[in-house]
CSV table of C-alpha atoms in Angstrom, one decimal:
chain,number,residue,atom,x,y,z
A,1,MET,CA,-50.4,-57.3,-1.4
A,2,VAL,CA,-48.2,-59.3,-3.6
A,3,ALA,CA,-49.4,-62.9,-3.6
A,4,PRO,CA,-48.5,-66.2,-5.3
A,5,HIS,CA,-50.6,-66.7,-8.5
A,6,SER,CA,-52.9,-69.6,-8.8
A,7,ILE,CA,-54.0,-71.8,-11.7
A,8,LEU,CA,-57.3,-70.0,-11.7
A,9,ALA,CA,-55.7,-66.5,-12.1
A,10,SER,CA,-54.6,-67.5,-15.6
A,11,ALA,CA,-58.2,-68.3,-16.5
A,12,LEU,CA,-59.7,-65.0,-15.4
A,13,PRO,CA,-59.9,-63.4,-18.9
A,14,ILE,CA,-61.9,-66.4,-20.0
A,15,PHE,CA,-64.2,-66.3,-17.0
A,16,LEU,CA,-64.8,-62.6,-17.5
A,17,THR,CA,-65.4,-63.0,-21.2
A,18,LEU,CA,-68.1,-65.6,-20.4
A,19,ALA,CA,-69.7,-63.2,-18.0
A,20,VAL,CA,-69.8,-60.4,-20.6
A,21,VAL,CA,-71.2,-62.8,-23.2
A,22,GLU,CA,-73.9,-63.9,-20.8
A,23,GLN,CA,-74.9,-60.3,-20.1
A,24,GLY,CA,-75.3,-59.7,-23.8
A,25,ALA,CA,-77.1,-63.0,-24.3
A,26,ARG,CA,-79.9,-61.8,-22.0
A,27,HIS,CA,-80.9,-59.3,-24.6
A,28,LEU,CA,-81.0,-61.7,-27.6
A,29,PRO,CA,-84.5,-62.4,-28.9
A,30,GLU,CA,-85.7,-66.0,-28.6
A,31,SER,CA,-87.1,-66.0,-32.1
A,32,GLY,CA,-84.2,-63.8,-33.3
A,33,ALA,CA,-83.4,-62.3,-36.6
A,34,MET,CA,-83.1,-65.7,-38.1
A,35,ALA,CA,-86.9,-65.9,-38.6
A,36,THR,CA,-86.9,-62.5,-40.4
A,37,ALA,CA,-84.0,-63.5,-42.6
A,38,MET,CA,-85.8,-66.8,-43.5
A,39,ARG,CA,-88.9,-64.9,-44.5
A,40,TRP,CA,-87.0,-62.4,-46.6
A,41,ALA,CA,-85.1,-65.3,-48.3
A,42,THR,CA,-88.3,-67.1,-49.1
A,43,ALA,CA,-89.9,-64.0,-50.4
A,44,ALA,CA,-86.9,-63.4,-52.7
A,45,GLY,CA,-87.3,-66.9,-54.1
A,46,VAL,CA,-84.1,-68.2,-52.6
A,47,SER,CA,-84.6,-72.0,-52.6
A,48,GLY,CA,-83.2,-74.0,-49.8
A,49,ALA,CA,-82.6,-71.0,-47.6
A,50,SER,CA,-83.7,-72.8,-44.4
A,51,GLU,CA,-81.0,-75.4,-45.0
A,52,ARG,CA,-78.2,-73.0,-45.7
A,53,LEU,CA,-78.8,-70.3,-43.1
A,54,MET,CA,-77.2,-70.8,-39.7
A,55,PRO,CA,-79.4,-70.3,-36.7
A,56,ILE,CA,-78.7,-67.2,-34.6
A,57,PRO,CA,-78.1,-68.2,-31.0
A,58,THR,CA,-80.6,-67.1,-28.3
A,59,ALA,CA,-80.0,-66.6,-24.6
A,60,ALA,CA,-81.3,-70.1,-23.8
A,61,GLY,CA,-79.1,-71.6,-26.5
A,62,LEU,CA,-75.9,-69.9,-25.3
A,63,GLU,CA,-76.3,-71.0,-21.6
A,64,THR,CA,-75.1,-74.5,-22.2
A,65,GLY,CA,-72.2,-73.3,-24.3
A,66,ILE,CA,-71.1,-70.8,-21.6
A,67,GLN,CA,-71.2,-73.4,-18.9
A,68,MET,CA,-69.1,-75.7,-21.1
A,69,GLY,CA,-66.7,-72.9,-21.8
A,70,LEU,CA,-66.2,-72.3,-18.0
A,71,THR,CA,-65.2,-75.9,-17.3
A,72,VAL,CA,-63.1,-76.3,-20.5
A,73,ALA,CA,-61.3,-73.0,-19.6
A,74,VAL,CA,-60.4,-74.4,-16.2
A,75,GLY,CA,-59.3,-77.8,-17.6
A,76,GLY,CA,-57.2,-76.2,-20.4
A,77,VAL,CA,-55.5,-73.6,-18.2
A,78,ALA,CA,-54.7,-76.1,-15.5
A,79,SER,CA,-53.3,-78.7,-17.8
A,80,ALA,CA,-51.2,-76.1,-19.6
A,81,SER,CA,-49.9,-74.8,-16.3
A,82,TRP,CA,-49.2,-78.2,-14.7
A,83,GLY,CA,-47.9,-80.1,-17.7
A,84,LYS,CA,-44.4,-80.5,-18.8
A,85,CYS,CA,-45.0,-81.6,-22.4
A,86,PRO,CA,-46.7,-78.8,-24.3
A,87,PRO,CA,-48.9,-78.8,-26.4
A,88,LEU,CA,-49.9,-82.4,-25.6
A,89,ASP,CA,-50.8,-81.4,-22.0
A,90,LEU,CA,-53.2,-78.8,-23.3
A,91,LEU,CA,-54.8,-81.0,-25.9
A,92,ALA,CA,-55.2,-83.9,-23.5
A,93,GLY,CA,-56.5,-81.7,-20.7
A,94,VAL,CA,-59.1,-80.0,-22.9
A,95,ALA,CA,-60.2,-83.3,-24.5
A,96,ALA,CA,-60.5,-85.0,-21.2
A,97,THR,CA,-62.5,-82.1,-19.8
A,98,VAL,CA,-65.0,-82.1,-22.7
A,99,LEU,CA,-65.4,-85.9,-22.6
A,100,GLY,CA,-65.5,-86.5,-18.9
A,101,VAL,CA,-67.0,-83.3,-17.5
A,102,GLY,CA,-69.2,-81.6,-20.2
A,103,ASN,CA,-70.9,-78.7,-18.5
A,104,GLY,CA,-70.5,-80.2,-15.0
A,105,SER,CA,-68.2,-79.6,-12.1
A,106,VAL,CA,-65.2,-77.3,-12.2
A,107,VAL,CA,-63.6,-79.6,-9.6
A,108,ALA,CA,-63.9,-82.5,-12.0
A,109,ALA,CA,-62.3,-80.3,-14.7
A,110,LEU,CA,-59.3,-79.8,-12.4
A,111,VAL,CA,-59.2,-83.6,-11.8
A,112,ALA,CA,-59.3,-84.3,-15.5
A,113,ALA,CA,-56.4,-81.9,-16.1
A,114,ALA,CA,-54.3,-83.3,-13.3
A,115,VAL,CA,-54.7,-86.9,-14.5
A,116,ALA,CA,-54.2,-86.1,-18.1
A,117,THR,CA,-51.0,-84.2,-17.6
A,118,VAL,CA,-49.6,-87.0,-15.5
A,119,LEU,CA,-50.6,-89.7,-18.0
A,120,VAL,CA,-49.0,-87.7,-20.9
A,121,GLN,CA,-45.6,-87.8,-19.2
A,122,ILE,CA,-45.9,-91.5,-18.2
A,123,VAL,CA,-47.1,-92.7,-21.5
A,124,LEU,CA,-44.5,-90.7,-23.5
A,125,ALA,CA,-41.7,-92.1,-21.4
A,126,VAL,CA,-43.0,-95.7,-22.0
A,127,VAL,CA,-43.5,-95.4,-25.7
A,128,ALA,CA,-40.2,-93.5,-26.1
A,129,ALA,CA,-38.4,-96.3,-24.3
A,130,ALA,CA,-40.0,-98.7,-26.7
A,131,GLY,CA,-38.5,-96.9,-29.6
A,132,LEU,CA,-41.8,-95.5,-31.1
A,133,PRO,CA,-41.3,-92.4,-33.3
A,134,SER,CA,-42.3,-89.0,-32.0
A,135,THR,CA,-45.5,-88.6,-34.0
A,136,PRO,CA,-47.2,-91.9,-33.1
A,137,ALA,CA,-45.8,-91.6,-29.6
A,138,SER,CA,-47.6,-88.2,-29.3
A,139,ILE,CA,-50.8,-89.7,-30.6
A,140,VAL,CA,-50.8,-92.6,-28.2
A,141,ALA,CA,-49.9,-90.5,-25.2
A,142,CYS,CA,-52.6,-87.9,-26.0
A,143,GLY,CA,-55.2,-90.6,-26.5
A,144,VAL,CA,-54.4,-92.5,-23.4
A,145,ALA,CA,-54.2,-89.3,-21.3
A,146,THR,CA,-57.6,-88.1,-22.7
A,147,VAL,CA,-59.3,-91.4,-21.9
A,148,GLY,CA,-57.7,-91.6,-18.4
A,149,GLY,CA,-58.5,-88.0,-17.6
A,150,ALA,CA,-62.1,-88.2,-18.8
A,151,ALA,CA,-62.6,-91.4,-16.7
A,152,ALA,CA,-61.2,-89.7,-13.6
A,153,ALA,CA,-63.3,-86.6,-14.2
A,154,ALA,CA,-66.5,-88.7,-14.6
A,155,LEU,CA,-65.8,-90.5,-11.3
A,156,SER,CA,-65.1,-87.2,-9.4
A,157,ALA,CA,-67.9,-85.1,-10.9
A,158,GLY,CA,-70.5,-86.3,-8.3
A,159,PRO,CA,-68.4,-85.7,-5.2
A,160,GLY,CA,-67.0,-82.5,-6.6
A,161,LEU,CA,-70.4,-81.1,-7.2
A,162,ALA,CA,-71.4,-82.1,-3.7
A,163,VAL,CA,-68.5,-80.2,-2.1
A,164,THR,CA,-69.0,-77.1,-4.3
A,165,SER,CA,-72.7,-77.1,-3.8
A,166,GLY,CA,-72.2,-77.1,-0.1
A,167,VAL,CA,-70.0,-74.0,-0.3
A,168,ARG,CA,-72.5,-72.2,-2.5
A,169,TRP,CA,-75.3,-73.1,-0.1
A,170,LEU,CA,-73.4,-71.5,2.7
A,171,ILE,CA,-72.9,-68.3,0.7
A,172,ALA,CA,-76.5,-68.2,-0.4
A,173,THR,CA,-77.8,-68.9,3.1
A,174,ALA,CA,-75.8,-66.0,4.5
A,175,LEU,CA,-77.0,-63.6,1.7
A,176,GLU,CA,-80.6,-64.7,2.1
A,177,GLY,CA,-80.7,-64.8,5.9
A,178,PRO,CA,-81.8,-62.2,8.4
A,179,VAL,CA,-80.4,-58.7,8.0
A,180,LEU,CA,-78.1,-59.0,11.0
A,181,LEU,CA,-76.6,-62.2,9.6
A,182,ARG,CA,-76.0,-60.6,6.2
A,183,VAL,CA,-74.4,-57.6,7.7
A,184,VAL,CA,-72.0,-59.6,9.9
A,185,PHE,CA,-71.2,-62.0,7.1
A,186,GLY,CA,-70.5,-59.1,4.6
A,187,ALA,CA,-68.4,-57.1,7.1
A,188,ALA,CA,-66.3,-60.2,7.9
A,189,THR,CA,-65.8,-61.2,4.3
A,190,GLY,CA,-65.0,-57.7,3.3
A,191,VAL,CA,-62.3,-57.3,5.9
A,192,PHE,CA,-60.9,-60.8,5.0
A,193,THR,CA,-60.8,-59.9,1.3
A,194,PHE,CA,-58.7,-56.8,1.9
A,195,ALA,CA,-56.5,-57.9,4.8
A,196,GLY,CA,-56.0,-61.4,3.4
A,197,ALA,CA,-54.8,-60.1,0.0
A,198,SER,CA,-51.4,-59.3,1.5
A,199,HIS,CA,-51.1,-62.9,2.7
A,200,GLY,CA,-51.9,-64.6,-0.6
A,201,MET,CA,-55.6,-65.3,0.3
A,202,TYR,CA,-56.9,-63.7,-2.9
A,203,HIS,CA,-55.6,-66.5,-5.2
A,204,ARG,CA,-56.0,-69.2,-2.6
A,205,VAL,CA,-59.5,-68.4,-1.3
A,206,VAL,CA,-61.3,-65.4,-2.9
A,207,LEU,CA,-60.7,-66.3,-6.5
A,208,PRO,CA,-61.8,-69.9,-6.1
A,209,LEU,CA,-64.9,-68.8,-4.3
A,210,ILE,CA,-65.7,-66.4,-7.2
A,211,LEU,CA,-65.4,-69.4,-9.6
A,212,LEU,CA,-67.5,-71.6,-7.4
A,213,GLU,CA,-70.3,-69.0,-7.5
A,214,MET,CA,-70.1,-68.9,-11.2
A,215,GLU,CA,-70.2,-72.7,-11.7
A,216,THR,CA,-73.9,-73.3,-11.6
A,217,GLN,CA,-74.9,-69.9,-13.0
A,218,PRO,CA,-73.2,-69.8,-16.4
A,219,GLY,CA,-71.4,-66.6,-17.1
A,220,GLY,CA,-73.0,-65.1,-13.9
A,221,LEU,CA,-71.4,-62.8,-11.4
A,222,ALA,CA,-70.5,-63.4,-7.8
A,223,PHE,CA,-70.8,-61.8,-4.4
A,224,PHE,CA,-67.1,-62.3,-3.9
A,225,GLY,CA,-66.6,-60.6,-7.2
A,226,ALA,CA,-68.3,-57.5,-5.8
A,227,LEU,CA,-66.0,-57.7,-2.8
A,228,ASP,CA,-63.0,-57.9,-5.2
A,229,LEU,CA,-64.2,-54.7,-7.0
A,230,CYS,CA,-64.8,-52.7,-3.8
A,231,CYS,CA,-62.5,-54.0,-1.1
A,232,LEU,CA,-59.4,-54.4,-3.4
A,233,CYS,CA,-59.8,-52.3,-6.5
A,234,MET,CA,-61.6,-49.3,-5.1
A,235,THR,CA,-59.5,-49.0,-1.9
A,236,SER,CA,-56.4,-49.1,-4.0
A,237,ALA,CA,-57.9,-46.5,-6.4
A,238,GLY,CA,-58.7,-44.2,-3.5
A,239,VAL,CA,-55.2,-44.3,-2.2
A,240,CYS,CA,-53.7,-43.7,-5.6
A,241,LEU,CA,-56.1,-40.8,-6.4
A,242,ALA,CA,-54.9,-39.1,-3.2
A,243,ALA,CA,-51.3,-39.5,-4.2
A,244,TRP,CA,-52.0,-38.3,-7.7
A,245,THR,CA,-54.1,-35.3,-6.8
A,246,GLY,CA,-52.5,-34.4,-3.5
A,247,SER,CA,-50.2,-31.6,-2.6
A,248,ARG,CA,-46.7,-31.9,-3.9
A,249,ALA,CA,-45.5,-30.9,-0.4
A,250,ARG,CA,-46.9,-34.2,0.7
A,251,PHE,CA,-46.3,-36.3,-2.4
A,252,GLY,CA,-43.3,-36.0,-4.6
A,253,ALA,CA,-43.1,-36.6,-8.3
A,254,GLY,CA,-42.5,-40.3,-7.9
A,255,ASP,CA,-45.6,-40.7,-5.8
A,256,ALA,CA,-47.7,-38.7,-8.2
A,257,ARG,CA,-46.6,-40.8,-11.2
A,258,LEU,CA,-47.3,-44.0,-9.3
A,259,GLY,CA,-50.6,-42.7,-8.1
A,260,LYS,CA,-51.7,-41.7,-11.6
A,261,PHE,CA,-50.8,-45.0,-13.0
A,262,GLY,CA,-52.5,-47.0,-10.2
A,263,ALA,CA,-55.6,-44.9,-10.2
A,264,LEU,CA,-56.1,-45.3,-14.0
A,265,GLN,CA,-55.4,-49.0,-13.9
A,266,THR,CA,-57.8,-49.7,-11.0
A,267,LEU,CA,-60.6,-47.5,-12.3
A,268,LEU,CA,-60.4,-48.3,-16.0
A,269,VAL,CA,-59.1,-51.9,-15.9
A,270,GLY,CA,-60.0,-53.1,-12.4
A,271,ASP,CA,-56.6,-54.5,-11.7
A,272,PHE,CA,-53.1,-53.6,-10.4
A,273,ILE,CA,-54.0,-53.1,-6.8
A,274,GLU,CA,-50.3,-53.4,-5.9
A,275,SER,CA,-49.8,-49.8,-6.9
A,276,ALA,CA,-51.2,-48.7,-3.5
A,277,GLU,CA,-48.7,-50.8,-1.5
A,278,PRO,CA,-46.1,-48.1,-0.9
A,279,PHE,CA,-48.7,-45.8,0.6
A,280,VAL,CA,-50.4,-48.5,2.6
A,281,ALA,CA,-47.1,-49.6,4.1
A,282,ARG,CA,-45.9,-46.0,4.8
A,283,VAL,CA,-48.8,-44.9,6.9
A,284,PRO,CA,-50.8,-47.2,9.2
A,285,ALA,CA,-53.9,-44.9,9.0
A,286,VAL,CA,-54.2,-45.9,5.3
A,287,TRP,CA,-54.3,-49.6,6.1
A,288,TRP,CA,-56.9,-49.1,8.9
A,289,ALA,CA,-59.1,-46.8,6.7
A,290,SER,CA,-59.0,-49.4,3.9
A,291,THR,CA,-59.9,-52.1,6.4
A,292,VAL,CA,-62.8,-50.2,7.9
A,293,ALA,CA,-64.0,-49.2,4.4
A,294,SER,CA,-63.9,-52.9,3.3
A,295,GLY,CA,-65.9,-54.0,6.3
A,296,VAL,CA,-68.5,-51.3,5.7
A,297,ALA,CA,-68.7,-52.1,2.0
A,298,GLY,CA,-69.0,-55.8,2.6
A,299,ALA,CA,-71.9,-55.2,5.0
A,300,VAL,CA,-73.6,-53.0,2.4
A,301,LEU,CA,-73.1,-55.5,-0.4
A,302,ALA,CA,-74.2,-58.5,1.6
A,303,LYS,CA,-77.3,-56.6,2.9
A,304,GLY,CA,-78.3,-56.1,-0.8
A,305,ALA,CA,-77.2,-59.5,-1.9
A,306,CYS,CA,-75.0,-57.9,-4.5
A,307,LYS,CA,-73.1,-59.6,-7.3
A,308,CYS,CA,-70.5,-57.9,-9.5
A,309,THR,CA,-67.0,-58.3,-10.9
A,310,ALA,CA,-63.7,-56.5,-11.1
A,311,TYR,CA,-61.4,-56.5,-14.2
A,312,LEU,CA,-63.7,-54.1,-16.1
A,313,PRO,CA,-63.9,-50.3,-16.3
A,314,LEU,CA,-65.8,-49.1,-13.2
A,315,PRO,CA,-68.9,-47.9,-15.0
A,316,ALA,CA,-69.2,-51.2,-16.9
A,317,ALA,CA,-68.6,-53.3,-13.7
A,318,VAL,CA,-71.3,-51.3,-11.8
A,319,GLY,CA,-73.6,-51.5,-14.8
A,320,MET,CA,-73.3,-55.3,-15.0
A,321,GLY,CA,-73.8,-55.7,-11.2
A,322,ASP,CA,-77.0,-56.6,-9.6
A,323,CYS,CA,-78.4,-56.5,-6.0
A,324,ALA,CA,-81.4,-58.8,-5.6
A,325,GLY,CA,-81.8,-57.6,-2.0
A,326,ALA,CA,-82.3,-54.0,-3.0
A,327,GLU,CA,-85.1,-54.6,-5.5
A,328,GLU,CA,-87.7,-52.9,-3.2
A,329,ALA,CA,-85.6,-49.8,-3.0
A,330,GLY,CA,-86.1,-49.2,-6.7
A,331,TRP,CA,-82.4,-49.2,-7.7
A,332,ARG,CA,-80.8,-52.6,-7.8
A,333,ARG,CA,-77.3,-51.2,-8.2
A,334,GLY,CA,-77.6,-48.7,-5.4
A,335,PRO,CA,-75.7,-50.8,-2.8
A,336,ILE,CA,-72.8,-51.3,-5.2
A,337,VAL,CA,-72.5,-47.6,-5.8
A,338,VAL,CA,-72.5,-46.9,-2.0
A,339,ALA,CA,-69.9,-49.5,-1.5
A,340,VAL,CA,-67.7,-48.1,-4.2
A,341,LEU,CA,-67.9,-44.6,-2.8
A,342,VAL,CA,-67.1,-45.8,0.7
A,343,CYS,CA,-64.0,-47.7,-0.5
A,344,LEU,CA,-62.9,-44.8,-2.6
A,345,GLY,CA,-63.5,-42.1,0.0
A,346,LEU,CA,-62.1,-43.4,3.3
A,347,PRO,CA,-58.7,-44.5,1.9
A,348,TYR,CA,-58.5,-41.2,-0.1
A,349,LEU,CA,-59.0,-39.1,3.0
A,350,ALA,CA,-56.6,-41.2,5.1
A,351,THR,CA,-53.9,-41.0,2.4
A,352,ALA,CA,-54.4,-37.2,1.8
A,353,LEU,CA,-54.5,-36.2,5.5
A,354,GLY,CA,-52.3,-38.8,7.2
A,355,GLN,CA,-49.4,-38.9,4.9
A,356,PRO,CA,-46.2,-37.5,6.4
A,357,ARG,CA,-45.0,-34.2,4.8
A,358,ASN,CA,-41.4,-35.2,4.4
A,359,ILE,CA,-41.4,-38.3,2.2
A,360,LYS,CA,-38.1,-39.7,1.0
A,361,GLN,CA,-38.5,-40.4,-2.6
A,362,PRO,CA,-37.1,-43.7,-4.0
């Protein structure tokens, strides 16, 4: 499942942080503790309290900031990754994103970063050839790159939003359509998420789709995030749990150590799915069981219109998740729990029962 990393992979911690902040912001009072603090200060005779006390943010007030944080994160990480003149690339990319994108399109943020990093190199070369000292040369290069990147972002924001809105519309249509459409769509995307990971499709397709789903719902979760959790993290966890807890006649000490590490990582961190690779490659039944489990889980998640995320401890990920399509059933996280159990159980059984007894340890 080893795959080339993308620009967006480096921004995952920021995206996840925004999602956690958004979940917490839902519970902030609109009037907040600020009003209470103001009353206490006034009662205590503190003059000018209203001018000195900072307002406590509410859920509504944080929404714009979270959206801005998402686009700035993309612009900053992309410029730092693409650029060859740190830290000017990062400064110009972030500034261009803030000026030209604001809380708009993530595609425009990528454009801002690309143009800014190119302009930094070009302007630095020109001013250096003119004999300008390093400090003013850096100021000129960063300023020109910021203006150029912001202009390019502003021009691309409209087309970028049109393209990404079309992708989101397709996903939403599939999740809000007839039950049969949801089930077929979910099964297909579930199988694609698992099988495509070994061909680099996670960073090229799945991760960008997660980001696109988050773009217009600041700090929100994503359907493809639920697929990430179940079809990748939980299938890997099931395989590793079998290697960790299985008979030593089937699994040697090396397998047990790898299984323990992989199971703890996937269940407690939601990452390091590569730990299951030796077992998936060793026994075809494990790959097929994981593929079937991913298809079933995808169908369950799509039927419930579920949204979730990986990269968190499993209880936290499930607790943050939501299934709008399962509201009538009374438990909106039920489909996520079912999908998690399927993706844990089938690979576990395939690994525990199908593994050859004589395993040559590395």
